[in-house]
PDB file of C-alpha atoms in Angstrom:
ATOM      1  CA  MET D 193     252.441 -96.518  22.081  1.00 65.00           C
ATOM      2  CA  GLU D 194     250.234 -95.594  19.134  1.00 69.00           C
ATOM      3  CA  SER D 195     247.529 -94.253  21.460  1.00 73.00           C
ATOM      4  CA  LYS D 196     250.134 -91.928  22.968  1.00 70.00           C
ATOM      5  CA  ARG D 197     252.317 -90.938  20.020  1.00 67.00           C
ATOM      6  CA  GLY D 198     249.876 -91.443  17.168  1.00 69.00           C
ATOM      7  CA  MET D 199     250.113 -93.593  14.045  1.00 68.00           C
ATOM      8  CA  ASN D 200     253.125 -93.991  11.740  1.00 63.00           C
ATOM      9  CA  ARG D 201     255.631 -92.329  14.062  1.00 61.00           C
ATOM     10  CA  GLY D 202     258.041 -95.250  14.489  1.00 60.00           C
ATOM     11  CA  SER D 203     257.268 -95.399  18.206  1.00 62.00           C
ATOM     12  CA  PHE D 204     257.902 -99.124  18.394  1.00 62.00           C
ATOM     13  CA  LEU D 205     259.333-101.923  16.269  1.00 58.00           C
ATOM     14  CA  TRP D 206     256.890-104.514  14.989  1.00 59.00           C
ATOM     15  CA  GLY D 207     256.843-107.599  12.808  1.00 56.00           C
ATOM     16  CA  ARG D 208     259.463-110.355  12.757  1.00 55.00           C
ATOM     17  CA  SER D 209     262.515-109.512  14.807  1.00 51.00           C
ATOM     18  CA  VAL D 210     264.682-109.552  11.680  1.00 53.00           C
ATOM     19  CA  HIS D 211     263.669-105.880  11.665  1.00 54.00           C
ATOM     20  CA  ASN D 212     265.359-105.402  15.027  1.00 62.00           C
ATOM     21  CA  ILE D 213     268.670-107.240  15.114  1.00 67.00           C
ATOM     22  CA  ARG D 214     269.689-105.199  18.143  1.00 69.00           C
ATOM     23  CA  ILE D 215     267.117-106.889  20.366  1.00 73.00           C
ATOM     24  CA  GLU D 216     267.969-110.217  18.722  1.00 74.00           C
ATOM     25  CA  ARG D 217     271.545-109.758  19.884  1.00 79.00           C
ATOM     26  CA  LEU D 218     270.236-109.262  23.423  1.00 84.00           C
ATOM     27  CA  TRP D 219     268.077-112.401  23.189  1.00 83.00           C
ATOM     28  CA  VAL D 220     271.184-114.378  22.226  1.00 87.00           C
ATOM     29  CA  ASP D 221     272.820-113.162  25.432  1.00 88.00           C
ATOM     30  CA  VAL D 222     269.703-113.916  27.506  1.00 91.00           C
ATOM     31  CA  THR D 223     269.450-117.436  26.113  1.00 90.00           C
ATOM     32  CA  ARG D 224     273.119-118.208  26.617  1.00 90.00           C
ATOM     33  CA  GLY D 225     273.481-116.663  30.040  1.00 88.00           C
ATOM     34  CA  PHE D 226     270.118-117.409  31.607  1.00 90.00           C
ATOM     35  CA  GLY D 227     267.292-119.020  29.670  1.00 93.00           C
ATOM     36  CA  SER D 228     268.921-122.130  28.221  1.00 94.00           C
ATOM     37  CA  LYS D 229     269.980-123.630  31.554  1.00 95.00           C
ATOM     38  CA  TRP D 230     266.438-123.454  32.925  1.00 96.00           C
ATOM     39  CA  LYS D 231     265.019-124.898  29.728  1.00 95.00           C
ATOM     40  CA  ASP D 232     267.526-127.761  29.912  1.00 96.00           C
ATOM     41  CA  PHE D 233     266.729-128.329  33.584  1.00 97.00           C
ATOM     42  CA  PHE D 234     262.964-128.522  33.067  1.00 97.00           C
ATOM     43  CA  THR D 235     263.438-130.759  30.026  1.00 97.00           C
ATOM     44  CA  ALA D 236     265.592-133.096  32.130  1.00 97.00           C
ATOM     45  CA  LEU D 237     262.833-133.251  34.758  1.00 98.00           C
ATOM     46  CA  GLU D 238     260.412-134.338  32.039  1.00 97.00           C
ATOM     47  CA  VAL D 239     262.742-137.034  30.729  1.00 97.00           C
ATOM     48  CA  TYR D 240     264.150-138.440  33.956  1.00 97.00           C
ATOM     49  CA  SER D 241     262.081-137.253  36.926  1.00 98.00           C
ATOM     50  CA  ASP D 242     258.400-137.729  36.034  1.00 97.00           C
ATOM     51  CA  LEU D 243     257.483-134.099  35.348  1.00 97.00           C
ATOM     52  CA  ASP D 244     254.320-134.096  33.230  1.00 97.00           C
ATOM     53  CA  PRO D 245     253.918-130.661  31.575  1.00 94.00           C
ATOM     54  CA  SER D 246     250.288-131.447  30.732  1.00 93.00           C
ATOM     55  CA  ASN D 247     249.473-132.011  34.417  1.00 95.00           C
ATOM     56  CA  GLU D 248     248.329-128.750  36.018  1.00 93.00           C
ATOM     57  CA  GLU D 249     249.201-130.030  39.477  1.00 96.00           C
ATOM     58  CA  HIS D 250     252.771-130.695  38.346  1.00 97.00           C
ATOM     59  CA  LEU D 251     252.942-127.175  36.908  1.00 95.00           C
ATOM     60  CA  TRP D 252     251.736-125.728  40.192  1.00 96.00           C
ATOM     61  CA  LEU D 253     254.414-127.680  42.066  1.00 97.00           C
ATOM     62  CA  LEU D 254     257.047-126.519  39.584  1.00 96.00           C
ATOM     63  CA  HIS D 255     256.044-122.893  40.224  1.00 96.00           C
ATOM     64  CA  PHE D 256     255.950-123.457  43.972  1.00 97.00           C
ATOM     65  CA  LEU D 257     259.473-124.880  44.004  1.00 97.00           C
ATOM     66  CA  PHE D 258     261.347-122.879  41.403  1.00 97.00           C
ATOM     67  CA  LEU D 259     259.579-119.667  40.368  1.00 95.00           C
ATOM     68  CA  ASN D 260     261.387-117.571  42.968  1.00 95.00           C
ATOM     69  CA  LYS D 261     264.732-119.061  41.919  1.00 96.00           C
ATOM     70  CA  VAL D 262     264.027-118.299  38.255  1.00 95.00           C
ATOM     71  CA  ASN D 263     263.112-114.701  39.104  1.00 94.00           C
ATOM     72  CA  GLN D 264     266.192-114.277  41.304  1.00 94.00           C
ATOM     73  CA  ASP D 265     268.397-115.699  38.571  1.00 94.00           C
ATOM     74  CA  ALA D 266     266.822-113.365  36.010  1.00 93.00           C
ATOM     75  CA  ALA D 267     267.374-110.338  38.262  1.00 94.00           C
ATOM     76  CA  LEU D 268     271.018-111.312  38.850  1.00 94.00           C
ATOM     77  CA  TRP D 269     271.641-111.795  35.124  1.00 93.00           C
ATOM     78  CA  GLN D 270     269.999-108.437  34.402  1.00 92.00           C
ATOM     79  CA  LYS D 271     272.216-106.697  36.956  1.00 93.00           C
ATOM     80  CA  VAL D 272     275.390-108.247  35.548  1.00 92.00           C
ATOM     81  CA  TRP D 273     274.411-107.516  31.937  1.00 90.00           C
ATOM     82  CA  ASN D 274     273.550-103.895  32.723  1.00 91.00           C
ATOM     83  CA  GLU D 275     277.085-103.367  34.023  1.00 93.00           C
ATOM     84  CA  HIS D 276     279.027-105.111  31.253  1.00 89.00           C
ATOM     85  CA  ARG D 277     280.943-102.967  28.775  1.00 90.00           C
ATOM     86  CA  LEU D 278     279.638-102.443  25.237  1.00 86.00           C
ATOM     87  CA  LYS D 279     281.707-101.362  22.262  1.00 85.00           C
ATOM     88  CA  LEU D 280     280.147 -98.155  20.974  1.00 84.00           C
ATOM     89  CA  PRO D 281     279.832 -97.289  17.248  1.00 78.00           C
ATOM     90  CA  GLU D 282     281.466 -93.923  17.838  1.00 80.00           C
ATOM     91  CA  GLY D 283     284.352 -95.543  19.708  1.00 84.00           C
ATOM     92  CA  GLY D 284     285.047 -96.290  23.341  1.00 88.00           C
ATOM     93  CA  ARG D 285     283.068 -98.504  25.690  1.00 90.00           C
ATOM     94  CA  ALA D 286     280.246 -98.000  28.178  1.00 91.00           C
ATOM     95  CA  SER D 287     277.800-100.175  30.091  1.00 91.00           C
ATOM     96  CA  PRO D 288     274.017-100.114  29.460  1.00 88.00           C
ATOM     97  CA  SER D 289     273.600 -98.494  32.887  1.00 91.00           C
ATOM     98  CA  GLN D 290     276.013 -95.728  31.922  1.00 90.00           C
ATOM     99  CA  LEU D 291     274.278 -95.186  28.580  1.00 88.00           C
ATOM    100  CA  TRP D 292     270.906 -94.925  30.325  1.00 85.00           C
ATOM    101  CA  TYR D 293     272.201 -92.539  32.999  1.00 87.00           C
ATOM    102  CA  PHE D 294     274.124 -90.200  30.736  1.00 86.00           C
ATOM    103  CA  GLY D 295     271.360 -90.365  28.125  1.00 84.00           C
ATOM    104  CA  GLN D 296     268.950 -88.900  30.674  1.00 84.00           C
ATOM    105  CA  LEU D 297     271.440 -86.190  31.553  1.00 85.00           C
ATOM    106  CA  GLN D 298     271.771 -85.252  27.890  1.00 83.00           C
ATOM    107  CA  LYS D 299     268.177 -85.754  26.694  1.00 78.00           C
ATOM    108  CA  GLY D 300     266.160 -85.519  29.883  1.00 78.00           C
ATOM    109  CA  ALA D 301     263.869 -88.131  31.407  1.00 74.00           C
ATOM    110  CA  ARG D 302     262.011 -90.185  28.809  1.00 66.00           C
ATOM    111  CA  GLY D 303     258.911 -92.307  29.226  1.00 59.00           C
ATOM    112  CA  LEU D 304     255.171 -92.606  28.738  1.00 51.00           C
ATOM    113  CA  SER D 305     254.135 -90.189  31.461  1.00 53.00           C
ATOM    114  CA  ASP D 306     251.032 -88.242  30.479  1.00 44.00           C
ATOM    115  CA  ALA D 307     252.909 -85.085  31.436  1.00 42.00           C
ATOM    116  CA  LEU D 308     255.036 -85.483  28.307  1.00 44.00           C
ATOM    117  CA  TRP D 309     252.110 -85.408  25.894  1.00 45.00           C
ATOM    118  CA  ASP D 310     249.969 -82.685  24.427  1.00 45.00           C
ATOM    119  CA  ASP D 311     246.569 -84.190  23.612  1.00 46.00           C
ATOM    120  CA  ASP D 312     245.573 -81.082  21.648  1.00 43.00           C
ATOM    121  CA  ASP D 313     248.514 -81.366  19.262  1.00 44.00           C
ATOM    122  CA  ASP D 314     248.070 -84.802  17.686  1.00 42.00           C
ATOM    123  CA  TYR D 315     250.121 -86.530  20.400  1.00 39.00           C
ATOM    124  CA  LEU D 316     253.329 -84.669  19.572  1.00 40.00           C
ATOM    125  CA  ARG D 317     255.971 -84.799  22.295  1.00 39.00           C
ATOM    126  CA  GLN D 318     256.523 -81.527  24.097  1.00 39.00           C
ATOM    127  CA  ASP D 319     260.256 -81.952  23.575  1.00 40.00           C
ATOM    128  CA  ALA D 320     259.903 -82.559  19.828  1.00 40.00           C
ATOM    129  CA  THR D 321     260.325 -78.884  19.032  1.00 39.00           C
ATOM    130  CA  ASN D 322     263.584 -78.892  20.984  1.00 40.00           C
ATOM    131  CA  ASP D 323     264.994 -81.928  19.242  1.00 41.00           C
ATOM    132  CA  GLY D 324     263.573 -81.891  15.733  1.00 41.00           C
ATOM    133  CA  GLU D 325     266.347 -83.961  14.210  1.00 42.00           C
ATOM    134  CA  GLU D 326     265.393 -86.911  16.415  1.00 43.00           C
ATOM    135  CA  ASP D 327     261.930 -87.024  14.844  1.00 46.00           C
ATOM    136  CA  GLU D 328     263.072 -86.925  11.221  1.00 49.00           C
ATOM    137  CA  HIS D 329     262.962 -90.714  10.852  1.00 45.00           C
ATOM    138  CA  TYR D 330     259.216 -90.622  11.574  1.00 44.00           C
ATOM    139  CA  GLU D 331     258.702 -89.092   8.127  1.00 52.00           C
ATOM    140  CA  MET D 332     261.112 -91.438   6.306  1.00 52.00           C
ATOM    141  CA  THR D 333     259.962 -94.008   3.774  1.00 58.00           C
ATOM    142  CA  PRO D 334     261.047 -97.672   4.194  1.00 54.00           C
ATOM    143  CA  GLU D 335     263.531 -97.161   1.336  1.00 55.00           C
ATOM    144  CA  GLU D 336     265.111 -94.348   3.351  1.00 54.00           C
ATOM    145  CA  GLY D 337     265.311 -96.456   6.499  1.00 52.00           C
ATOM    146  CA  GLY D 338     261.999 -95.498   8.089  1.00 52.00           C
ATOM    147  CA  GLY D 339     258.753 -97.402   8.602  1.00 52.00           C
ATOM    148  CA  HIS D 340     259.202-101.163   8.939  1.00 51.00           C
ATOM    149  CA  MET D 341     262.899-100.801   8.081  1.00 53.00           C
ATOM    150  CA  TYR D 342     263.579 -98.600  11.110  1.00 51.00           C
ATOM    151  CA  GLY D 343     265.716-100.396  13.682  1.00 53.00           C
ATOM    152  CA  VAL D 344     267.474-102.799  11.331  1.00 57.00           C
ATOM    153  CA  ASP D 345     271.054-103.212  12.483  1.00 58.00           C
ATOM    154  CA  TRP D 346     272.734-103.851   9.154  1.00 56.00           C
ATOM    155  CA  THR D 347     276.095-104.431  10.842  1.00 60.00           C
ATOM    156  CA  ASP D 348     274.849-107.617  12.516  1.00 60.00           C
ATOM    157  CA  MET D 349     272.575-108.879   9.735  1.00 56.00           C
ATOM    158  CA  ASP D 350     275.395-111.211   8.650  1.00 60.00           C
ATOM    159  CA  THR D 351     276.591-112.192  12.140  1.00 65.00           C
ATOM    160  CA  THR D 352     276.194-115.980  12.081  1.00 67.00           C
ATOM    161  CA  PRO D 353     275.288-116.712  15.758  1.00 70.00           C
ATOM    162  CA  ILE D 354     272.635-113.979  15.800  1.00 64.00           C
ATOM    163  CA  VAL D 355     271.075-115.012  12.489  1.00 66.00           C
ATOM    164  CA  GLN D 356     271.062-118.690  13.545  1.00 69.00           C
ATOM    165  CA  HIS D 357     269.348-117.778  16.808  1.00 65.00           C
ATOM    166  CA  LEU D 358     266.746-115.803  14.855  1.00 63.00           C
ATOM    167  CA  ARG D 359     265.982-118.699  12.495  1.00 65.00           C
ATOM    168  CA  VAL D 360     265.653-121.262  15.296  1.00 67.00           C
ATOM    169  CA  ASN D 361     263.600-119.180  17.726  1.00 63.00           C
ATOM    170  CA  HIS D 362     261.493-117.047  15.385  1.00 60.00           C
ATOM    171  CA  PRO D 363     259.796-119.161  12.709  1.00 59.00           C
ATOM    172  CA  GLU D 364     257.329-117.610  10.286  1.00 61.00           C
ATOM    173  CA  ASN D 365     254.345-118.959  12.226  1.00 62.00           C
ATOM    174  CA  MET D 366     254.508-118.911  16.016  1.00 59.00           C
ATOM    175  CA  ALA D 367     252.366-121.236  18.120  1.00 62.00           C
ATOM    176  CA  GLU D 368     250.186-119.424  20.626  1.00 69.00           C
ATOM    177  CA  VAL D 369     251.002-120.302  24.217  1.00 67.00           C
ATOM    178  CA  ILE D 370     248.541-119.086  26.846  1.00 74.00           C
ATOM    179  CA  VAL D 371     250.210-119.074  30.261  1.00 73.00           C
ATOM    180  CA  GLU D 372     247.887-119.023  33.245  1.00 78.00           C
ATOM    181  CA  ASP D 373     248.753-119.382  36.908  1.00 82.00           C
ATOM    182  CA  PRO D 374     247.899-122.966  37.922  1.00 85.00           C
ATOM    183  CA  ALA D 375     245.386-123.250  40.741  1.00 91.00           C
ATOM    184  CA  CYS D 376     246.747-124.485  44.062  1.00 94.00           C
ATOM    185  CA  PRO D 377     245.558-128.092  44.535  1.00 95.00           C
ATOM    186  CA  LEU D 378     246.416-128.248  48.256  1.00 95.00           C
ATOM    187  CA  ASN D 379     244.655-126.907  51.319  1.00 94.00           C
ATOM    188  CA  ALA D 380     246.476-125.003  54.060  1.00 94.00           C
ATOM    189  CA  GLU D 381     247.355-128.199  55.909  1.00 94.00           C
ATOM    190  CA  GLY D 382     248.788-129.737  52.757  1.00 95.00           C
ATOM    191  CA  ILE D 383     250.909-126.655  52.067  1.00 96.00           C
ATOM    192  CA  SER D 384     252.297-126.785  55.616  1.00 96.00           C
ATOM    193  CA  TRP D 385     253.124-130.465  55.205  1.00 95.00           C
ATOM    194  CA  LEU D 386     254.927-129.844  51.924  1.00 96.00           C
ATOM    195  CA  GLN D 387     256.845-126.897  53.384  1.00 96.00           C
ATOM    196  CA  ALA D 388     257.954-129.083  56.301  1.00 96.00           C
ATOM    197  CA  VAL D 389     259.405-131.593  53.838  1.00 95.00           C
ATOM    198  CA  LEU D 390     261.233-128.871  51.912  1.00 96.00           C
ATOM    199  CA  ALA D 391     262.604-127.320  55.118  1.00 96.00           C
ATOM    200  CA  LYS D 392     264.685-130.463  55.646  1.00 94.00           C
ATOM    201  CA  MET D 393     266.378-130.093  52.274  1.00 94.00           C
ATOM    202  CA  PRO D 394     269.300-127.785  51.415  1.00 91.00           C
ATOM    203  CA  ASP D 395     268.616-124.585  49.482  1.00 91.00           C
ATOM    204  CA  THR D 396     270.647-125.306  46.371  1.00 92.00           C
ATOM    205  CA  HIS D 397     271.039-123.830  42.895  1.00 91.00           C
ATOM    206  CA  SER D 398     272.837-126.804  41.344  1.00 94.00           C
ATOM    207  CA  GLN D 399     270.919-128.876  38.798  1.00 95.00           C
ATOM    208  CA  GLU D 400     271.586-132.071  40.737  1.00 96.00           C
ATOM    209  CA  GLY D 401     270.369-130.513  43.987  1.00 96.00           C
ATOM    210  CA  MET D 402     267.252-128.991  42.438  1.00 97.00           C
ATOM    211  CA  THR D 403     266.459-132.308  40.747  1.00 98.00           C
ATOM    212  CA  LEU D 404     266.529-133.998  44.163  1.00 97.00           C
ATOM    213  CA  VAL D 405     264.280-131.257  45.556  1.00 97.00           C
ATOM    214  CA  TRP D 406     261.794-131.857  42.731  1.00 98.00           C
ATOM    215  CA  GLU D 407     261.778-135.625  43.208  1.00 98.00           C
ATOM    216  CA  LYS D 408     261.313-135.446  46.986  1.00 97.00           C
ATOM    217  CA  ALA D 409     258.682-132.724  46.686  1.00 98.00           C
ATOM    218  CA  LEU D 410     256.779-134.673  44.017  1.00 98.00           C
ATOM    219  CA  GLU D 411     256.822-137.770  46.214  1.00 97.00           C
ATOM    220  CA  ALA D 412     255.519-135.782  49.196  1.00 97.00           C
ATOM    221  CA  PHE D 413     252.952-134.001  47.026  1.00 97.00           C
ATOM    222  CA  GLU D 414     251.518-137.279  45.754  1.00 96.00           C
ATOM    223  CA  ARG D 415     251.285-138.635  49.313  1.00 95.00           C
ATOM    224  CA  ILE D 416     249.439-135.493  50.382  1.00 95.00           C
ATOM    225  CA  ARG D 417     247.020-135.751  47.457  1.00 92.00           C
ATOM    226  CA  THR D 418     246.401-139.430  48.191  1.00 90.00           C
ATOM    227  CA  HIS D 419     245.751-138.565  51.845  1.00 83.00           C
ATOM    228  CA  ASP D 420     243.323-135.803  50.844  1.00 72.00           C
ATOM    229  CA  ASP D 421     241.479-138.130  48.462  1.00 67.00           C
ATOM    230  CA  THR D 422     241.202-140.813  51.161  1.00 64.00           C
ATOM    231  CA  ASP D 423     239.806-138.319  53.674  1.00 63.00           C
ATOM    232  CA  GLY D 424     237.274-137.158  51.132  1.00 55.00           C
ATOM    233  CA  GLU D 425     235.808-140.620  50.605  1.00 52.00           C
TER     234      GLU D 425
END
């Protein structure tokens, strides 16, 4: 964003998310409606069904079994959320999809397309001259609501569920988590064998059903790995 718009223009919100309660409100919704159930499910697999999160082969199997379901669930939640009605500050209600659509009708298409930028004019937007009031906050001091104070939703700063979510999920010091795709530990024959086992099981989205899928798949996976190790000796 800074390479496109230039420095100190308020192009994005940075720092702890206390400076952006609006997105924190969305994360509360994401956690409640989507994220928490998957976290609880994977935690239950660790406690009761022999999932070892430090075992890369277990992580590969977890991805193999459930990544598509997680992505499908995320897409469904996104679709539902985008159509739910929001109470607007100016009164009335509208969905995020409606706000996005009518916003483009009123303001024009917005994005990071190079066509919108003038490299010879210090990265100023071509539409800035047509909508000068929109850019006024770029020159504001923090005391006036600009800089690192831009984006603070003072209305929700005292909303208990949102503030609690912020304190639990956004500590001062965040641990770094590097997520890499686990390497497939099976050859083509092993994959076919595992898929044959899964084909006999129902395609379910219930926690009980997915737990059974994990347990049966883990059992089959370990047999396949044992077979591969025996053949290699």
